[in-house]
Structure formats: C-alpha cells, structure tokens
Amino acid sequence: MPLPLYLLALAVCAMGTSEFMLAGLLPDLASDLGVTVGTASALTSAFAIGMVVGAPLMAALARRWPARSSLLGFVLVFAAAHAVGAVTSSFAVLCATRVVAALANAGFLAVALTTATSLVPADKKGRALAVLLSGTTVATIAGVPGGAVLGTLLGWRAVFWAVAALCVPAALGIVAGIPARRGPEKPTGGSPLRAELGVLKAPRLLLVMLLAALVNAATFASFTFLAPVVTDTAGLGELWISVALVLFGAGSFVGVTAAGRLADRNSGPVVAVCGPLLVVGWLALAVLAERPVALLTLVFVQGALSFALGGTLITRVLYEAAGAPAMGGSYATAALNIGAAGGPLIAAAGLGGSVGDLGPLWASGVLMAAAVAVAFPARAVLAGGLDVRR
C-alpha cells in the first residue's frame, strides 16, 4: 500500500479519537457543565448529525478543489473547533463546536475515501479502505483509552486540547505526502454533480447504505454508554473504562483487517456470519455485563465483529457508488453517521427504563436484529461478487 494512504490514516486517527472519545468522558463532562449524562450524550449525536449533513455538502463543495488543499483545510478547521471546545463553559457552544468539527471531519473523510481508492488498483479497494479505517481502530485502541486516562487525570478539557495537537502532525503529513492534484476527478473531466447524485436511486446502493446505518447505530448505541456499564454495572474502577476501550479498539483492528481482503472478493460470508453473531453478542453482553470477565471478553468480540461488518459495508457502498467518483465517499460517510446519530439517541431513551445502564446494550441487540431482518431477504445480492473493473 502506498505511503500517502498511511498518512491519510494518521489524520483519520486524530479525527476518530474525537468521534469516539466521549465514551470515556461523558460522566466528567456532564458534571462539569451541569447537565445529565443523557443530555451530554447529545454531543455524540450532534457530531454524527454534522457528519451526515456535512458529508455530501462538503464533498460537493470540494469537487472543484485539489484533494490536498481540501484535506488540509478540513484538518485545520477540525483542530480550531477543538481548541474552542476546550475553553468554553457553555454546553450550547460545545455542541456547536462538535457540529463544526463534524462538518470538517465529514468533508475530510468523504475526500479521503475517494482519494484512498484512487491510490490503488481497482481490485484492491477493500485493502486500501482497511488501511484507511485502521486509523479509526488505532484511535479506539490508543487515542480514546489514552484520552480517557488523560480525562481522569487532568479533566475532559485536556483531551480536547490533545486532539487539537494531534491534528498538527496529520496536517504536516498531508502536505508532505499527498500530491497536489491527486484524488477524484474534477467536474471538468468527470461526472456532473447531478449525475453523481442520481446514483443514489440505485436499489443496491440504498440497501447497503441502510445496512451500514443499522450496524453503526448498534455499535454507537452501546459504545457511547460503555463507561457507566463498566463502572456501575460491573462495579469496576474508572481506569477500567480505558481497559474496556482498548479491548474494543483491539477487536475493531482485528475485525477490519481480517475483513479487508474479503470485501474485495465476496462480502456475503462476512455479512452472513457477523450479522447474527452481533445480535447474539449484544444480547449476551446485556445479560452478562455484571461479570467483569464476560464483559471485557465480549467488548473485544463485539468490536471485532462490528468493524469487520461495518468495514465490509463501507467497501460495498463505494463499489456500488462507482458512478459517483467524487461523491461516493460522502454516501458511505453519511450512511455510517446516520447510524452514529440515531444509535445514541435510541440508547439514551432506554436509560431511564427498568433496565437502566443496560438499556443501550439491549438497544444494540434490537438494532442488529433489524439489520439481519433487512439483509436476509437480500442475501443473494449481498453474497454476489463485486465487479472490480468498475
């Protein structure tokens, strides 16, 4: 895989740390700003909504810009949003900075996804995306747990400053490693915007986007509220939150790496195996969360299965959106973040019920069951091979 691909993964790591870091910071942040944990979880949804809106919007705006300029601009805006978030004492302002950061993240990821696939032969898109998404898994392994430890020791604001600082080497890497004009074709030599938007009418693309949204909703429903499950349900100390996050991240790295090659050839087995196992896993986690060993083991397993399936579906979205070379990355980004926005909202609604902190885990099981129910009638389509010549 080419070096620029790994430099893009570095930037994805910085942004992924921000997207996932609230899982370990919500209790402290909520207490500091005088809101409930449920209310503070709206920050995750605000970020995800910004990603959903920003992905197609920023990708459309960036179609006429060189890829390197687009990627660099998005990283710098992202860093500035975190610097403002680190100093504010207003929950509303913090929400606003999360939306701005999400818009920048969405634009970056939409351009990065299409740029990554342009750096490799057509039959290696899955492997290229596995490298790019490894930035997210490294964020969950190192960035997010490290942020949780930093938040425990120095407070949540220090974590925001750390994310802003991470953007500096990412920006330098983009300048040094991405050719000035490398990336998706520009409108002068490629598809008009209307034609690229028309690709969204394709039933196969819509099916895969729906599945990606449901899988990510299940992942974020539980991941966002993992901290109180670790401390309150399992009775472990606060530093064990970092351990759980590391295990989830390690699992996600294993999953996305293992599924990378399969996604280029035949994604059917990944969907057929991971989907039902995720349903069973989330429900088992809800039942066994009081047992620390079972909790930590299942956190690893669910991370691996979630990212194996999610990474495969991202690859499928890009293959199915081959007719939209500039906008295809935004479709994958939007689908994933529709799930990331909806999952925590659904999970938060269940926090006040009789199941308490376990509500998000049950919600994840229901969301994955819905994904399996959608995928089963379309299993022939999902099991079909991909035309890598497109």
XYZ file of C-alpha atoms in Angstrom:
390
model
C 0.000 0.000 0.000
C 1.351 3.490 -0.868
C 2.740 5.765 1.850
C 0.149 8.576 1.315
C -2.519 6.086 2.333
C -0.917 5.705 5.759
C -0.641 9.487 6.113
C -4.384 9.745 5.493
C -4.861 7.055 8.149
C -2.935 9.240 10.614
C -5.421 12.068 10.106
C -8.317 9.621 10.400
C -6.808 8.503 13.720
C -6.866 12.072 15.065
C -10.450 12.574 13.958
C -11.532 9.126 15.107
C -10.193 9.878 18.562
C -12.527 12.874 18.725
C -15.522 10.988 17.373
C -15.199 8.146 19.889
C -13.610 9.894 22.887
C -16.836 10.977 24.560
C -17.483 7.352 25.508
C -14.917 7.777 28.284
C -15.615 11.419 29.132
C -19.386 11.753 29.435
C -19.710 11.464 33.243
C -16.966 14.039 33.938
C -18.091 16.377 31.169
C -21.737 16.242 32.254
C -20.819 17.021 35.855
C -18.589 19.946 34.875
C -21.173 21.559 32.595
C -24.136 20.896 34.886
C -26.118 18.539 32.630
C -27.189 14.909 32.869
C -25.261 12.109 31.199
C -28.215 11.565 28.872
C -28.140 15.222 27.842
C -24.373 15.148 27.404
C -24.766 12.191 25.029
C -26.374 14.677 22.626
C -22.815 15.764 21.853
C -22.273 12.414 20.153
C -25.474 12.788 18.173
C -24.625 16.416 17.294
C -21.300 15.233 15.909
C -22.947 12.456 13.944
C -25.653 14.750 12.547
C -22.938 17.154 11.428
C -21.245 14.224 9.705
C -24.465 13.201 7.952
C -25.176 16.714 6.684
C -21.557 17.583 6.080
C -20.555 14.513 4.090
C -22.491 15.279 0.871
C -22.335 19.055 1.378
C -18.576 19.228 1.918
C -17.893 16.649 -0.789
C -19.935 18.666 -3.283
C -18.088 21.872 -2.364
C -14.703 20.140 -2.534
C -15.276 18.690 -6.009
C -13.575 21.713 -7.586
C -10.684 21.849 -5.094
C -7.412 19.904 -5.242
C -7.578 16.932 -2.885
C -4.572 18.051 -0.840
C -5.992 21.554 -0.288
C -9.357 20.120 0.715
C -7.883 17.629 3.166
C -5.574 20.220 4.742
C -8.346 22.797 5.139
C -10.655 20.291 6.795
C -7.949 19.221 9.281
C -7.199 22.823 10.292
C -10.880 23.672 10.848
C -11.228 20.483 12.884
C -8.316 21.498 15.120
C -9.711 25.008 15.644
C -13.110 23.635 16.677
C -11.484 21.531 19.377
C -9.479 24.463 20.689
C -12.702 26.449 21.134
C -14.419 23.453 22.743
C -11.573 23.108 25.230
C -12.080 26.613 26.662
C -15.856 27.033 26.624
C -18.021 26.699 29.725
C -21.265 26.633 27.727
C -22.863 23.337 26.761
C -24.542 25.036 23.777
C -21.221 26.361 22.486
C -19.640 22.949 22.975
C -22.469 21.428 20.917
C -21.805 23.991 18.195
C -18.099 23.160 18.107
C -18.962 19.487 17.779
C -21.099 20.251 14.734
C -18.337 22.344 13.141
C -15.781 19.636 13.870
C -18.138 17.064 12.381
C -18.569 19.084 9.187
C -14.790 19.224 8.830
C -14.452 15.531 9.654
C -17.174 14.635 7.153
C -15.533 16.622 4.403
C -12.153 15.106 5.159
C -13.437 11.545 5.260
C -15.513 11.919 2.083
C -12.475 13.181 0.170
C -10.116 10.707 1.865
C -12.252 7.695 0.966
C -12.274 8.557 -2.727
C -8.613 9.625 -2.660
C -7.614 6.336 -0.992
C -9.285 4.239 -3.674
C -7.622 6.340 -6.389
C -4.201 5.428 -4.996
C -4.575 1.683 -5.629
C -5.725 -0.653 -8.432
C -9.475 -1.198 -8.733
C -9.331 -4.707 -7.267
C -7.682 -3.534 -4.038
C -10.239 -1.009 -2.814
C -11.114 -3.140 0.194
C -7.488 -3.413 1.300
C -6.964 0.329 0.818
C -10.021 1.133 2.889
C -8.879 -1.312 5.566
C -5.648 0.700 5.864
C -7.564 3.979 5.976
C -10.008 2.663 8.563
C -7.121 1.333 10.628
C -6.735 4.974 11.652
C -10.110 4.703 13.360
C -9.201 1.427 15.037
C -5.882 2.851 16.267
C -7.926 5.728 17.679
C -10.059 3.269 19.629
C -7.015 1.271 20.766
C -4.742 4.150 21.773
C -6.360 7.546 21.283
C -9.672 7.003 23.027
C -8.350 5.000 26.012
C -5.456 7.435 26.317
C -7.996 10.234 26.267
C -9.979 8.504 28.992
C -6.862 8.279 31.177
C -5.960 11.888 30.414
C -9.521 12.936 31.216
C -9.415 11.066 34.513
C -6.123 12.700 35.492
C -6.472 16.222 34.058
C -10.123 16.605 33.096
C -12.035 16.387 29.822
C -10.737 19.740 28.528
C -7.204 18.364 28.345
C -8.473 15.696 25.968
C -9.881 18.324 23.607
C -6.512 20.101 23.605
C -4.769 16.797 22.895
C -6.973 16.139 19.856
C -6.209 19.626 18.519
C -2.487 18.888 18.949
C -2.825 15.556 17.106
C -4.029 17.449 14.058
C -0.640 19.159 13.647
C 1.373 16.085 12.517
C -1.654 14.966 10.495
C -1.659 18.285 8.624
C 2.093 18.090 8.022
C 1.692 14.548 6.723
C -0.969 15.649 4.244
C 1.239 18.455 2.919
C 4.249 16.165 2.621
C 2.582 13.009 1.343
C -0.449 13.847 -0.808
C 0.294 15.070 -4.351
C -1.255 18.455 -5.069
C -3.655 17.171 -7.704
C -4.142 13.553 -6.685
C -7.696 12.486 -5.884
C -11.084 12.050 -7.541
C -11.580 13.506 -10.972
C -12.818 17.077 -11.057
C -16.053 18.112 -12.766
C -14.215 19.306 -15.869
C -13.212 15.714 -16.640
C -15.677 13.646 -14.658
C -19.341 13.224 -13.859
C -21.599 16.246 -13.320
C -22.918 16.645 -9.796
C -26.480 15.831 -10.884
C -25.330 12.532 -12.372
C -23.432 11.629 -9.201
C -26.460 12.398 -7.042
C -28.563 10.262 -9.377
C -26.546 7.218 -8.337
C -28.426 7.363 -5.017
C -31.503 5.983 -6.801
C -29.839 2.591 -7.232
C -31.639 -0.001 -5.028
C -28.456 -1.987 -4.327
C -26.668 1.132 -3.084
C -29.598 2.132 -0.873
C -29.740 -1.381 0.595
C -26.068 -1.396 1.562
C -26.304 2.153 2.966
C -29.287 1.122 5.112
C -27.410 -1.876 6.472
C -24.342 0.257 7.218
C -26.535 2.724 9.115
C -28.180 -0.006 11.209
C -24.885 -1.706 12.063
C -23.280 1.570 13.095
C -26.350 2.536 15.121
C -25.987 -0.705 17.070
C -22.267 -0.070 17.598
C -22.657 3.511 18.817
C -25.703 2.771 20.948
C -23.550 0.696 23.287
C -20.131 2.260 22.742
C -21.342 5.730 23.744
C -22.590 4.462 27.114
C -19.873 1.914 27.817
C -18.369 3.914 30.717
C -21.339 3.597 33.119
C -21.689 -0.095 32.269
C -18.065 -0.678 33.259
C -18.203 1.333 36.486
C -21.797 0.981 37.692
C -22.972 -2.369 36.335
C -19.713 -4.334 36.501
C -18.508 -2.425 39.584
C -15.039 -1.705 38.188
C -12.941 1.405 38.842
C -12.761 4.335 36.424
C -9.419 3.270 34.960
C -11.091 0.062 33.761
C -13.019 2.223 31.311
C -9.739 2.664 29.439
C -9.139 -1.087 29.524
C -12.567 -1.738 28.017
C -11.964 0.863 25.318
C -8.579 -0.666 24.472
C -10.185 -4.089 24.140
C -12.932 -2.719 21.899
C -10.319 -0.943 19.779
C -8.090 -4.020 19.554
C -11.069 -6.056 18.443
C -12.004 -3.443 15.850
C -8.472 -3.524 14.425
C -8.572 -7.301 14.141
C -12.001 -7.190 12.533
C -11.373 -4.508 9.935
C -8.010 -6.031 8.980
C -9.378 -9.547 8.585
C -12.353 -8.388 6.531
C -10.307 -6.100 4.250
C -9.387 -8.763 1.681
C -12.780 -10.471 1.729
C -14.536 -7.188 0.969
C -12.812 -7.046 -2.437
C -13.880 -10.555 -3.456
C -17.124 -11.623 -1.817
C -18.703 -9.822 1.106
C -21.522 -12.337 1.535
C -19.791 -14.573 4.120
C -18.837 -11.577 6.279
C -22.430 -10.328 6.339
C -23.888 -13.807 6.848
C -21.590 -14.656 9.764
C -21.071 -11.337 11.530
C -24.687 -10.154 11.454
C -26.270 -12.960 13.514
C -23.231 -13.186 15.811
C -23.550 -9.478 16.610
C -27.196 -9.938 17.588
C -26.267 -12.751 19.962
C -23.241 -10.853 21.254
C -25.084 -7.642 22.178
C -27.832 -9.576 23.953
C -25.255 -11.718 25.768
C -23.432 -8.570 26.846
C -26.658 -7.171 28.277
C -27.197 -10.354 30.292
C -23.579 -10.844 31.431
C -22.455 -7.226 31.941
C -22.322 -7.670 35.731
C -19.500 -10.197 35.308
C -16.255 -8.314 34.541
C -14.519 -11.152 32.673
C -17.519 -11.760 30.440
C -17.982 -8.024 29.909
C -14.393 -7.412 28.817
C -14.291 -10.509 26.615
C -17.496 -9.601 24.820
C -16.372 -5.999 24.366
C -13.390 -7.309 22.358
C -15.536 -9.709 20.336
C -18.187 -7.096 19.559
C -15.529 -4.615 18.462
C -14.093 -7.170 16.039
C -17.457 -8.202 14.603
C -18.798 -4.643 14.367
C -15.823 -3.289 12.445
C -15.487 -6.363 10.241
C -19.081 -5.949 9.144
C -19.021 -2.145 9.090
C -15.785 -2.006 7.086
C -17.151 -4.501 4.590
C -20.310 -2.458 4.115
C -18.283 0.729 3.566
C -16.390 -1.040 0.798
C -19.652 -2.222 -0.732
C -21.048 1.309 -0.696
C -18.029 2.573 -2.635
C -18.254 -0.250 -5.157
C -21.977 0.325 -5.668
C -21.354 4.101 -5.953
C -18.634 3.681 -8.588
C -20.627 6.007 -10.852
C -20.082 8.837 -8.357
C -16.281 9.145 -8.112
C -16.333 12.435 -6.174
C -19.450 11.875 -4.069
C -19.230 8.152 -3.338
C -17.171 8.660 -0.198
C -19.791 11.038 1.159
C -22.504 8.403 0.712
C -20.530 5.937 2.829
C -19.812 8.632 5.424
C -23.454 9.730 5.575
C -24.748 6.169 5.959
C -22.398 5.383 8.830
C -23.198 8.591 10.650
C -26.932 8.314 10.285
C -26.394 5.254 12.426
C -23.976 7.062 14.718
C -26.573 9.803 15.267
C -29.548 7.536 15.762
C -27.903 4.860 17.903
C -27.088 7.053 20.936
C -30.499 8.751 20.764
C -32.257 5.391 20.834
C -29.952 4.177 23.605
C -30.441 7.348 25.681
C -34.202 6.847 25.566
C -33.722 3.459 27.201
C -31.532 4.713 30.051
C -34.475 5.764 32.180
C -36.267 2.434 31.911
C -36.230 -0.554 34.203
C -33.013 -1.917 32.666
C -31.037 1.265 33.499
C -27.462 1.275 32.201
C -28.107 -1.946 30.286
C -30.672 -0.249 28.047
C -28.106 0.669 25.355
C -26.931 -2.954 25.140
C -30.472 -4.194 24.603
C -30.978 -1.440 22.040
C -27.910 -2.606 20.138
C -29.293 -6.129 20.010
C -32.611 -4.893 18.614
C -30.905 -2.695 16.007
C -28.713 -5.561 14.821
C -31.747 -7.849 14.664
C -33.352 -5.260 12.388
C -30.231 -5.251 10.203
C -30.317 -9.044 9.899
C -34.026 -8.910 9.060
C -33.276 -6.446 6.251
C -30.268 -8.389 4.974
C -31.847 -11.854 4.946
C -34.278 -11.308 2.032
C -31.439 -9.658 0.072
C -28.804 -12.289 0.881
C -28.396 -13.216 -2.801
C -27.464 -9.635 -3.648
C -25.070 -9.347 -0.691
C -23.452 -12.704 -1.465
C -22.755 -11.758 -5.061
C -19.229 -10.985 -6.159
C -18.148 -7.445 -6.941
C -17.140 -6.197 -10.331
C -13.749 -4.721 -9.575
C -13.433 -3.324 -13.080
C -15.988 -0.581 -12.367
